[in-house]
XYZ file of C-alpha atoms in Angstrom:
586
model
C -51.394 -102.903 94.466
C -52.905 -99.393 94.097
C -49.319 -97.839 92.654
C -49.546 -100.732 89.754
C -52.868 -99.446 88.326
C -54.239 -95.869 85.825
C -57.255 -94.451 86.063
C -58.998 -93.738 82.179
C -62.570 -92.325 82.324
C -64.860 -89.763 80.499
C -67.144 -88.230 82.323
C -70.149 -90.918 82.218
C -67.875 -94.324 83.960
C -63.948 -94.964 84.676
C -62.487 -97.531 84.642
C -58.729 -99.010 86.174
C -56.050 -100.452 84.189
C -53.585 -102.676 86.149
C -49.517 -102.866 85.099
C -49.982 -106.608 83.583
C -52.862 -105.246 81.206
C -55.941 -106.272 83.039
C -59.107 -103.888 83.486
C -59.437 -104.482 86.821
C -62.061 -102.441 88.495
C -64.720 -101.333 85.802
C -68.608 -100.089 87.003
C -70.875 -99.642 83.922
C -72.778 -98.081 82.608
C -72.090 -95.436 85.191
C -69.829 -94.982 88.495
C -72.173 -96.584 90.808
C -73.436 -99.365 89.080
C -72.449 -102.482 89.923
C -69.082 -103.912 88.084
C -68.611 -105.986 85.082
C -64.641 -106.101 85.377
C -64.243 -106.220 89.470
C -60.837 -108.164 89.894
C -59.655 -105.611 91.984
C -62.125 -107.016 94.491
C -61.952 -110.594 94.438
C -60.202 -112.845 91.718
C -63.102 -114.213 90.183
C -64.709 -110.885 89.676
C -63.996 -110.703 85.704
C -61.397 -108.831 84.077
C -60.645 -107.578 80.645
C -56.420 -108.654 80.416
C -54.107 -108.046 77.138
C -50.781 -108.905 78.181
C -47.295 -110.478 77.218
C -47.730 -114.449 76.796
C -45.055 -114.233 79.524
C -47.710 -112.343 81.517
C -44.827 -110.111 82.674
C -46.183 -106.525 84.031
C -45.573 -103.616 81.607
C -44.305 -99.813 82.195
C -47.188 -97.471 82.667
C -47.336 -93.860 81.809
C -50.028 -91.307 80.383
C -49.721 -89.805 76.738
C -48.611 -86.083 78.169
C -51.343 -84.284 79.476
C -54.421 -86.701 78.797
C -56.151 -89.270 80.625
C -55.361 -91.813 77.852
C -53.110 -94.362 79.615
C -50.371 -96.281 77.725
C -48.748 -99.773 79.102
C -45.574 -100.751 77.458
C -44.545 -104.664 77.619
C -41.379 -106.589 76.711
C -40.714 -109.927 75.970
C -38.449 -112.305 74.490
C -40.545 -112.160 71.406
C -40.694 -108.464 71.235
C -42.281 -105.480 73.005
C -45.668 -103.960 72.428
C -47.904 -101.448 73.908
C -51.339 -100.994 74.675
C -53.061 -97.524 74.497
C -56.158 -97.767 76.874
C -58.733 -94.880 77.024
C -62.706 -93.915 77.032
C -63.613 -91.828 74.077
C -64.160 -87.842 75.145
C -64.739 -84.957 72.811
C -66.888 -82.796 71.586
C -69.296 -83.443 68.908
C -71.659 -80.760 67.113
C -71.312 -78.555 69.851
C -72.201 -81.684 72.667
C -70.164 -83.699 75.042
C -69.265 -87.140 73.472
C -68.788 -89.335 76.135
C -69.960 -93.126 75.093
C -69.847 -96.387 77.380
C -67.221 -98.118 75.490
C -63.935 -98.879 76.282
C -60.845 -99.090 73.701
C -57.961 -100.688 73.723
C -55.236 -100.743 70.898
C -52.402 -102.796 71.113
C -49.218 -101.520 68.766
C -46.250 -103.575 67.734
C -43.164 -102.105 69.101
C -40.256 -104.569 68.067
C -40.061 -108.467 67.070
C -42.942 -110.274 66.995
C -44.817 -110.245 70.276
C -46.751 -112.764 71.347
C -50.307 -111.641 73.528
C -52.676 -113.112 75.591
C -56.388 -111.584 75.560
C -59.091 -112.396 77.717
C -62.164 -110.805 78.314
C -64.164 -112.427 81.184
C -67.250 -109.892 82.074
C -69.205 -110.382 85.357
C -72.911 -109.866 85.743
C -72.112 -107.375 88.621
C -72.482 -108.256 92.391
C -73.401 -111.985 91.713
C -70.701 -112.632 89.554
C -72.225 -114.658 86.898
C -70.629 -114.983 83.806
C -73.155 -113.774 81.049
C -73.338 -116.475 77.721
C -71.071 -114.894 74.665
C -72.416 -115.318 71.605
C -69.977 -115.244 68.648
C -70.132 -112.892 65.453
C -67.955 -112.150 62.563
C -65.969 -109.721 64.267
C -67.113 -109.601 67.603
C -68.867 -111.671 71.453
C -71.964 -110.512 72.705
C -72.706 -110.773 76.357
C -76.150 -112.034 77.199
C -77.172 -110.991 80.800
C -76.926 -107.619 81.214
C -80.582 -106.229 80.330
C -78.650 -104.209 77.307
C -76.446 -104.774 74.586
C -72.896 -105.469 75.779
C -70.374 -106.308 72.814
C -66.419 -107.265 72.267
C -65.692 -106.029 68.711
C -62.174 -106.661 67.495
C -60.268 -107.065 64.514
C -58.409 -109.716 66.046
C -58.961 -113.334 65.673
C -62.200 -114.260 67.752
C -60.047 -117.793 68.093
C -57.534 -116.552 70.042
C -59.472 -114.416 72.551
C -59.591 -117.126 75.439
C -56.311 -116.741 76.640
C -54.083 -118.393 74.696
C -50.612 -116.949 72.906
C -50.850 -115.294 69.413
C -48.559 -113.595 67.427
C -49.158 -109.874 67.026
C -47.747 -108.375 63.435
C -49.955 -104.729 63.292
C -51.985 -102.968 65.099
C -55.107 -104.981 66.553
C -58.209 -102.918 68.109
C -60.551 -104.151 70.631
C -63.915 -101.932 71.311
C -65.933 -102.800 74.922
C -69.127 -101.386 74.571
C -72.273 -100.912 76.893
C -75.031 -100.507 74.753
C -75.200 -99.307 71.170
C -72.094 -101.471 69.609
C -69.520 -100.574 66.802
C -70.753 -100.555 63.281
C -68.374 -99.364 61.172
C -64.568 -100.013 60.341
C -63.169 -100.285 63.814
C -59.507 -99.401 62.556
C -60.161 -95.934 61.612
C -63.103 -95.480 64.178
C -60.405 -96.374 66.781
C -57.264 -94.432 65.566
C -60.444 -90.799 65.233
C -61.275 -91.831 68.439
C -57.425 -91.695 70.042
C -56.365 -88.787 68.203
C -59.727 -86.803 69.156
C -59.426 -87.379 72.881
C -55.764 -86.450 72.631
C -56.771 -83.309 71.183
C -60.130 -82.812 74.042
C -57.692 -83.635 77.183
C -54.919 -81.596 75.981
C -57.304 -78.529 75.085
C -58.521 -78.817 78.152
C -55.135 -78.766 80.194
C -53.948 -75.768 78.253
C -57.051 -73.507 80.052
C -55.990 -74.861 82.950
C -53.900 -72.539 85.517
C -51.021 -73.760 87.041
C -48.497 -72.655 89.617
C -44.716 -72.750 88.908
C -44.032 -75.628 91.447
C -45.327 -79.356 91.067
C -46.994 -78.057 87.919
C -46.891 -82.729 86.588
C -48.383 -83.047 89.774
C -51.532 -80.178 89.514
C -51.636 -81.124 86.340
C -52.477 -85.148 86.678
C -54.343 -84.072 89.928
C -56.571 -81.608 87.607
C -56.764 -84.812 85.125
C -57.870 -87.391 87.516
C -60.497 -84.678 89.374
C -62.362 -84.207 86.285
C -62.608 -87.835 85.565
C -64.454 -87.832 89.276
C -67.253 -85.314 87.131
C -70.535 -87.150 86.499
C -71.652 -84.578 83.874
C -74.587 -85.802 82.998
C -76.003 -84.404 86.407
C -73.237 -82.639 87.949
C -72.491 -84.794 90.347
C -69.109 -85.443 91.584
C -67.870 -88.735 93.343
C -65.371 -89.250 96.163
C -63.722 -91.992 94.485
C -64.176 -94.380 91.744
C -63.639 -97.657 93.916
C -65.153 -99.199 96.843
C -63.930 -101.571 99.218
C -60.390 -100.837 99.467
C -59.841 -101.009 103.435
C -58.179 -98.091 105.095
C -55.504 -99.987 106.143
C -54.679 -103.775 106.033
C -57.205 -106.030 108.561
C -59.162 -102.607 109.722
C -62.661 -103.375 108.414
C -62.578 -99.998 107.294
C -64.197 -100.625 103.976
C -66.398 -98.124 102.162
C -68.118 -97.602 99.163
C -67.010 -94.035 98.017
C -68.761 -94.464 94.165
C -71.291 -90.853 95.795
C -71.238 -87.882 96.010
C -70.765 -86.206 99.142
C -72.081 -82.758 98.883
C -68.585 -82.136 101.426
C -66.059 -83.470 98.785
C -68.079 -81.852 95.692
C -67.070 -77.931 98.110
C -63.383 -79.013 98.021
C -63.292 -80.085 95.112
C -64.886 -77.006 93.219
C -62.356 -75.277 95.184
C -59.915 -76.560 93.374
C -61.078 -76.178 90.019
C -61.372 -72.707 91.303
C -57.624 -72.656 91.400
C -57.346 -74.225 87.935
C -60.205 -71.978 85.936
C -62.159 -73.899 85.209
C -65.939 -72.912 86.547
C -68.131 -75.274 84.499
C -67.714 -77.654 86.718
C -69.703 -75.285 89.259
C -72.461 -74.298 87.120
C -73.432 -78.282 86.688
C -73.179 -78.769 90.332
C -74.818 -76.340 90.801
C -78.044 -77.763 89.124
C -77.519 -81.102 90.888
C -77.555 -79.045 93.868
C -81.051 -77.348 93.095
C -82.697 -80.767 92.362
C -81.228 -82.431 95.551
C -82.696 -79.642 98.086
C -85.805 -79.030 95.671
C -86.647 -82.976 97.124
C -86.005 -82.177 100.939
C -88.244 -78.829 101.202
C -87.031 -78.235 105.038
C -83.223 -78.874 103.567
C -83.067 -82.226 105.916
C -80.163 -82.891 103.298
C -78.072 -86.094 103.241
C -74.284 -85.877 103.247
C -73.771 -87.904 99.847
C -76.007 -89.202 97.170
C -76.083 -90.999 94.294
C -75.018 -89.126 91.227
C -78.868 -89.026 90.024
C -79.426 -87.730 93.417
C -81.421 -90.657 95.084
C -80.382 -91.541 98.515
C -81.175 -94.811 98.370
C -78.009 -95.864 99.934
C -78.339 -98.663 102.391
C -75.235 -100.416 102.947
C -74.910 -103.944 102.633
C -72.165 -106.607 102.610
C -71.343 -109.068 99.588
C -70.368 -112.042 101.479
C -69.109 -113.419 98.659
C -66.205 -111.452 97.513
C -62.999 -112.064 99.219
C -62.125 -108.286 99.231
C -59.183 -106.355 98.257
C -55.858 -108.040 98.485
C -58.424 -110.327 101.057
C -59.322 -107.944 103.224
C -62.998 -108.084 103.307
C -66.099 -106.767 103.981
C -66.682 -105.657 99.962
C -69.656 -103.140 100.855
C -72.089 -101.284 98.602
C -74.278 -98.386 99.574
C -73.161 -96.454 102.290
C -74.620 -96.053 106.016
C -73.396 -92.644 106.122
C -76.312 -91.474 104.278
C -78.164 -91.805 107.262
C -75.791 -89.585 109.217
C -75.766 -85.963 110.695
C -73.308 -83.844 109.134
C -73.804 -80.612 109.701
C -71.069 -79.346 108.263
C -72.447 -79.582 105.142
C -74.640 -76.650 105.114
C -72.117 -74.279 105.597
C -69.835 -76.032 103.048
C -72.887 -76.236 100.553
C -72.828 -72.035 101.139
C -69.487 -71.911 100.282
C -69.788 -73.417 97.208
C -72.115 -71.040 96.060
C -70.559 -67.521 97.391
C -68.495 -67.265 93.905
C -71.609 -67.124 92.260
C -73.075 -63.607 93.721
C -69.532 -62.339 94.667
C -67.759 -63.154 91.467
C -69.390 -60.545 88.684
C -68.084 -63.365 85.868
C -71.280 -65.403 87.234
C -73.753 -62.107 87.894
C -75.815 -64.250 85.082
C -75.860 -67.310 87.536
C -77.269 -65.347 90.203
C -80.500 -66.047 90.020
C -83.171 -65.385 92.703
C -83.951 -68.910 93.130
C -80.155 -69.581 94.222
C -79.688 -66.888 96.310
C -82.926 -67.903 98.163
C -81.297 -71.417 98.297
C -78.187 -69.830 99.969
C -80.588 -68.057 102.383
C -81.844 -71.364 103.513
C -78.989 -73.403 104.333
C -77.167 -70.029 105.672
C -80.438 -70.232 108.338
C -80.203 -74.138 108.373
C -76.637 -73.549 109.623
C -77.105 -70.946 112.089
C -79.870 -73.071 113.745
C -77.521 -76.488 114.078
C -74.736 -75.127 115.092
C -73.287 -76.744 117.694
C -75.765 -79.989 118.014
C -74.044 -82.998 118.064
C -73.631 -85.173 115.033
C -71.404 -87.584 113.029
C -69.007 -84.669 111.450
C -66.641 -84.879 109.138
C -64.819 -87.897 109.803
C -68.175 -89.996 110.371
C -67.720 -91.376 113.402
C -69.770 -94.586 113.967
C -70.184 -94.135 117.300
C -72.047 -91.978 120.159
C -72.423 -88.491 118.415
C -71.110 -85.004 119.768
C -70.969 -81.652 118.844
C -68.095 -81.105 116.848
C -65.731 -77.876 116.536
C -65.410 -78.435 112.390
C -69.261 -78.467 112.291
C -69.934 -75.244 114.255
C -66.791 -73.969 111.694
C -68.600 -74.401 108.959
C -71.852 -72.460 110.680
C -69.784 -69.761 111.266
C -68.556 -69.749 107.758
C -71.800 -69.713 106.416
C -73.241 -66.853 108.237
C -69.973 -65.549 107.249
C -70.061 -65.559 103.614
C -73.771 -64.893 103.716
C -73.069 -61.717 105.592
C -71.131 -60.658 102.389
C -73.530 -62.141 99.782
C -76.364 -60.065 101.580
C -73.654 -56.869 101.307
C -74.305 -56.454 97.382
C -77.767 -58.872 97.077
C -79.670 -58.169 100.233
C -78.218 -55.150 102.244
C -81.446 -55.530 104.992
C -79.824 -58.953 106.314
C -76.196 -58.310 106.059
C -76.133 -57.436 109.780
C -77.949 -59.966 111.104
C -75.767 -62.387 109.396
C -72.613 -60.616 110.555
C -74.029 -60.614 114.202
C -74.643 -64.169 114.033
C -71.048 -65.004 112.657
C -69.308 -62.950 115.740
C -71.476 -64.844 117.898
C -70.880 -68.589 116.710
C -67.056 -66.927 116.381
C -66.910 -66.231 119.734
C -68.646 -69.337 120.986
C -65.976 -71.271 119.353
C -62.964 -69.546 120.422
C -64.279 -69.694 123.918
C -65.790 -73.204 124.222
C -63.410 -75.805 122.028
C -60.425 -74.765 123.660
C -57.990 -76.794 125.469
C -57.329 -74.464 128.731
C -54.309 -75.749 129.326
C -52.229 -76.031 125.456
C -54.847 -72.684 124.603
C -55.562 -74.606 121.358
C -58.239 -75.560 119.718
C -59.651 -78.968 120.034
C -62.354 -81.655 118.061
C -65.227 -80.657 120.508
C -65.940 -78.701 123.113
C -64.600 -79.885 126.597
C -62.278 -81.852 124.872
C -59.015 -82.651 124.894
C -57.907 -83.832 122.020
C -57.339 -82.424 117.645
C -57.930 -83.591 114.740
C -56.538 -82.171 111.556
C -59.792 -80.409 110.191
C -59.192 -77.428 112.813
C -56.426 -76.964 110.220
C -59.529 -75.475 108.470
C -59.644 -72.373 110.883
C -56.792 -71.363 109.368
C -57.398 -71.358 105.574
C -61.271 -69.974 106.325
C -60.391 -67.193 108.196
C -62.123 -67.952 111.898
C -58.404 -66.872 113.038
C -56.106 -64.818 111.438
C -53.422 -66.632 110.235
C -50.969 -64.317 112.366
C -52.859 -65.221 115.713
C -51.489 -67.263 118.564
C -54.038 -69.157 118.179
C -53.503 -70.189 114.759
C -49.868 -70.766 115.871
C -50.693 -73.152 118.442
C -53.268 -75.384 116.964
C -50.495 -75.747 113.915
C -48.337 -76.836 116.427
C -50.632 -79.018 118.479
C -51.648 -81.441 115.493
C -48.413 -81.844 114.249
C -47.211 -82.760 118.061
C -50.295 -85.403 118.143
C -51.035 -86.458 114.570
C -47.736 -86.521 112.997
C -46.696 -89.836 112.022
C -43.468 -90.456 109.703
C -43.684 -87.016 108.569
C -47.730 -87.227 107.207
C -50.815 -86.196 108.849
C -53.861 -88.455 110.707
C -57.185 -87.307 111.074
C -57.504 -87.718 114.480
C -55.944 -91.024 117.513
C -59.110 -91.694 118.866
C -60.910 -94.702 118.747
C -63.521 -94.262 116.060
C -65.287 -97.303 116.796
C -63.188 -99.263 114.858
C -60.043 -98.206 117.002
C -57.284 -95.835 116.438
C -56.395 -95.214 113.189
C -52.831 -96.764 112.277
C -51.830 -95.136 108.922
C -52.015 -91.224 107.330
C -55.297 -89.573 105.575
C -53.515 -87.820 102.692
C -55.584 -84.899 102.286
C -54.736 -83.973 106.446
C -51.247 -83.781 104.781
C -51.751 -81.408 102.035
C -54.284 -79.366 104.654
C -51.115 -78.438 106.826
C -48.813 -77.249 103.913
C -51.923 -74.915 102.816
C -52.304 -74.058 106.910
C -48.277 -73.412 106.613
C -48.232 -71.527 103.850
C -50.610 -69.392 105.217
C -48.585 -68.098 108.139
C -45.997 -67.881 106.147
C -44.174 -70.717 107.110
C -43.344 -71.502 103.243
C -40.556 -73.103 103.045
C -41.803 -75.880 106.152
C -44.446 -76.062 103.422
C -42.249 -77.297 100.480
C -40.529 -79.612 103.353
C -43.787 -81.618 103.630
C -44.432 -81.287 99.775
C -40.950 -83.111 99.683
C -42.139 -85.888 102.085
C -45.399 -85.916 100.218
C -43.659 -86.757 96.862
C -42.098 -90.483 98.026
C -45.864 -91.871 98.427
C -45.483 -94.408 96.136
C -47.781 -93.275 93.389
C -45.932 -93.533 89.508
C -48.475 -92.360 87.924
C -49.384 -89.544 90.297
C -52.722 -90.784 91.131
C -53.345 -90.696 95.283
C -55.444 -92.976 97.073
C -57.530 -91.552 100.686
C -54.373 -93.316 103.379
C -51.002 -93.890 103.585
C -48.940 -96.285 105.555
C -46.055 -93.520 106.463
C -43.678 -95.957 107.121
C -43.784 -97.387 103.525
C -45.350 -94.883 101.420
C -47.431 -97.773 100.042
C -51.316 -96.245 99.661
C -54.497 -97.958 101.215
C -57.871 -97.085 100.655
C -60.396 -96.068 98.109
C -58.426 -95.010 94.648
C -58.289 -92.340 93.346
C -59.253 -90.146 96.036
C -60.921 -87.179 94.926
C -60.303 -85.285 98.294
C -56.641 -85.740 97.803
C -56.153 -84.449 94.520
C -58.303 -81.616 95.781
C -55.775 -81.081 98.286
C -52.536 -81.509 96.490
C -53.877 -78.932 94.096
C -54.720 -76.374 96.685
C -51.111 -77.096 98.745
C -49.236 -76.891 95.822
C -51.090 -72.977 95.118
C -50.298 -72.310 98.190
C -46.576 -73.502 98.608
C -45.919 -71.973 95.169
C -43.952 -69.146 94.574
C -46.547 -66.509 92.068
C -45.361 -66.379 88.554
C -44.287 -62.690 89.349
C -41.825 -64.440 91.455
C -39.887 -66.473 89.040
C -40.551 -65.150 85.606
């Protein structure tokens, strides 16, 4: 289950840790590759497992403020833990991020007894490469690189069977280059070095008074959604992992979706931390530097391709069972037009923030320019939106938002960059402004609604709200609150939307829907209905503080693709906004 399992990662691949010690979900040498530890997807999809010879499911927590991940067994024999983490620090001035997992399992009392297996997979075929054993270490023949098991433990006892565990024993995964030198000491540097990087980093960090564990492992698990290497940043680190049980609502999430990436530099926004925009940024530049007439994609791989065709493996049985297991993703394809707009927004900090006047360059601003007129002209065309919708496409109200917002902000960008165009950009936001106030509005509840001449909401008009279309004092900010929560509230969360998608209606809660309405709260000062629903929020059953995309509301157990980067994006910015200011309280 998805509340048994920790997320460790460094910035180049992640990888997740289940409670009984077994890497169960593990892409290398990147997010989107295919997996050589995929358990999570079918139970002969390899697995890396230390665990008790009992095989009885440990305690999980993180060492305070890091993404290394501790799992603490007991037995009869004695108790034990294992320290799991990717190696990430800083070396002569230069991320240090390398494709190796380690593992270090630590006597506690007595004299456990362990079971260690490590059963790669050849990714989406799941052949099991040919080991070849060394003096300290299996190779894995197969993989069209070096992959290597080095270990100070006895190679003997590494297919599964008990062994008595007296001192510390080190184990070393690596994709490529292997371990050369004295693995005890590499392995202990290693530990007490990405301590040090994670907890550094944390410290710059804000953080609001309230829910600061929560922003906190939120912030943690976001930046572990960072590809740095091109500044791309993923939607989640899983695929497959169905909506809700039986659905068919599987998806691979391993992109980036230029939609997320906004939110999510939102949020680091919050936290201040702005690198994170300067390397999207570039991944930005070379993505619309290959589609001259900015025909861009909603999501792409993290090198930027869009080679994204999706396809079924018929022969993995799925999470839990639930199949289809799908890689590549039809919603590349898709319409969004949202995404202009959003892709604006992302860069408006740069030319109205003078901390980035350096980042301001003439190319960007021309870039902004583009998809400001790229917005304007699709406003109001139909296509998929936000939520994707596999079916006949419409015009949708959060797509002509996010026009409006564009010609918005670019109406403020031209202010101080390009003073000739401000006021055709401000004359073009009134007008997309007033066309959605007066066309996707239900005449009868005078709220708005999902598309024009409809009837019905969906939980991104939350967004009119926190971007400023209506001010948050308005009736008509009033209503639509009111509206959703009458139609999408179920057990005290948020759905997107109740009509049938193509797939049906949807039966459980989209987390982030939830954290959008105590921001939407908040901001008509409804604060303390706000902390309410942070107060619901908190029973999702999630011990490590890691959210998945959905939530069954009627037993806080989480479905779908793990962890979500949109809902850590969204607890962050709820928890900002439900917080009392530090002025307030000390």
């Amino acid at each position: 289950m998805l509340d048994q399992m920790g997320l460790i990662g460094n910035g180049q691949f992640s990888a997740l840790v289940r409670r009984d010690g077994s890497v169960a979900w593990c892409c290398l040498p990147r997010f989107d590759s295919e997996p050589v530890f995929g358990e999570l997807l079918d139970p002969f999809g390899g697995s890396f497992a230390i665990s008790p010879a009992n095989l009885a499911p440990g305690q999980q927590r993180y060492i305070e403020n890091t993404n290394v991940l501790e799992t603490v067994f007991s037995s009869p024999e004695g108790s034990f833990r294992v320290v799991d983490f990717a190696p990430r620090f800083v070396v002569h001035q230069r991320s240090y991020r390398p494709t190796k997992i380690v593992r270090i399992v630590e006597p506690i009392e007595g004299t456990p007894r362990i079971r260690v297996r490590c059963a790669p997979v050849n990714g989406w075929s799941k052949e099991r490469p040919s080991e070849e054993f060394g003096s300290h270490h299996i190779s894995y023949h197969g993989f069209g690189t070096e992959v290597r098991l080095t270990t100070d433990a006895p190679l003997s006892y590494l297919n599964g069977e008990p062994f008595a565990v007296a001192e510390r024993k080190h184990f070393v995964f690596s994709w490529g280059a292997p371990v050369e030198e004295p693995l005890g000491p590499l392995c202990q540097r290693f530990q007490d070095e990405t301590i040090r990087f994670w907890r550094h980093w944390v410290r710059e960090c804000d953080i609001p008074p309230h829910y600061q564990d929560r922003v906190i492992r939120s912030a943690l698990a976001l930046k572990l959604h960072c590809f740095e290497d091109t500044g791309a940043i993923i939607a989640s680190h899983t695929t497959s992992i169905p909506e809700s049980p039986d659905s068919g609502r599987t998806w691979d999430y391993r992109y980036c979706w230029l939609r997320d990436a906004f939110y999510t530099l939102g949020a680091f926004r919050l936290l201040g931390h702005f690198e994170e925009r300067e390397q999207f940024t570039q991944y930005l530049l070379n993505v619309a530097s290959g589609s001259p007439d900015l025909d861009l994609r909603p999501l792409y791989r993290i090198d930027g391709r869009s080679d994204l065709e999706e396809r079924s493996e018929a022969n993995w049985a799925g999470y839990l069972g639930h199949a289809p297991v799908r890689v590549g993703n039809q919603a590349a394809e898709h319409r969004q037009y949202d995404v202009f707009g959003e892709m604006v927004l992302a860069l408006t900090p740069l030319f109205l923030d003078a901390r980035f006047r350096d980042r301001a360059t003439p190319a960007v601003l021309s870039l902004v320019e583009r998809l400001t007129e790229k917005a304007i002209l699709v406003a109001g065309q139909p296509d998929a939106g936000i939520w994707e919708y596999r079916k006949k496409w419409r015009p949708q109200t959060f797509s002509s938002l996010m026009s409006w917002a564009a010609a918005d902000r670019m109406s403020r960008i031209a202010d101080v960059h390009a003073p000739g165009t401000a006021a055709r950009y401000r004359q073009a936001a009134a007008a997309l402004q007033s066309s959605i106030l007066s066309t996707c509005v239900d005449p009868q509840r005078r709220t708005l609604v999902a598309a024009p001449g409809d009837l019905e909401v969906d939980a991104s008009l939350l967004q009119v709200i926190t971007l400023g279309l209506v001010g948050a004092s308005s009736p008509e900010a009033a209503r639509t609150i009111e509206a959703i929560r009458s139609d999408l509230e179920l057990g005290g969360l948020l759905q997107r939307y109740r009509t049938d998608d193509g797939f049906g209606r949807p039966s459980v809660a989209f987390t982030l829907c939830s954290f959008w309405l105590v921001e939407a709260l908040s901001r008509v000062g409804r604060v303390e209905e706000a902390r309410a629903l942070m107060n619901r929020i908190e029973q999702i059953q999630a011990p490590l503080g890691l959210l998945s995309e959905d939530v069954d509301p009627l037993t806080n157990q989480m479905w779908g693709n793990f962890p979500q980067a949109y809902s850590h994006v969204g607890m962050i910015h709820a928890a900002f906004a439900a917080s009392p200011r530090w002025s307030d309280v000390a």
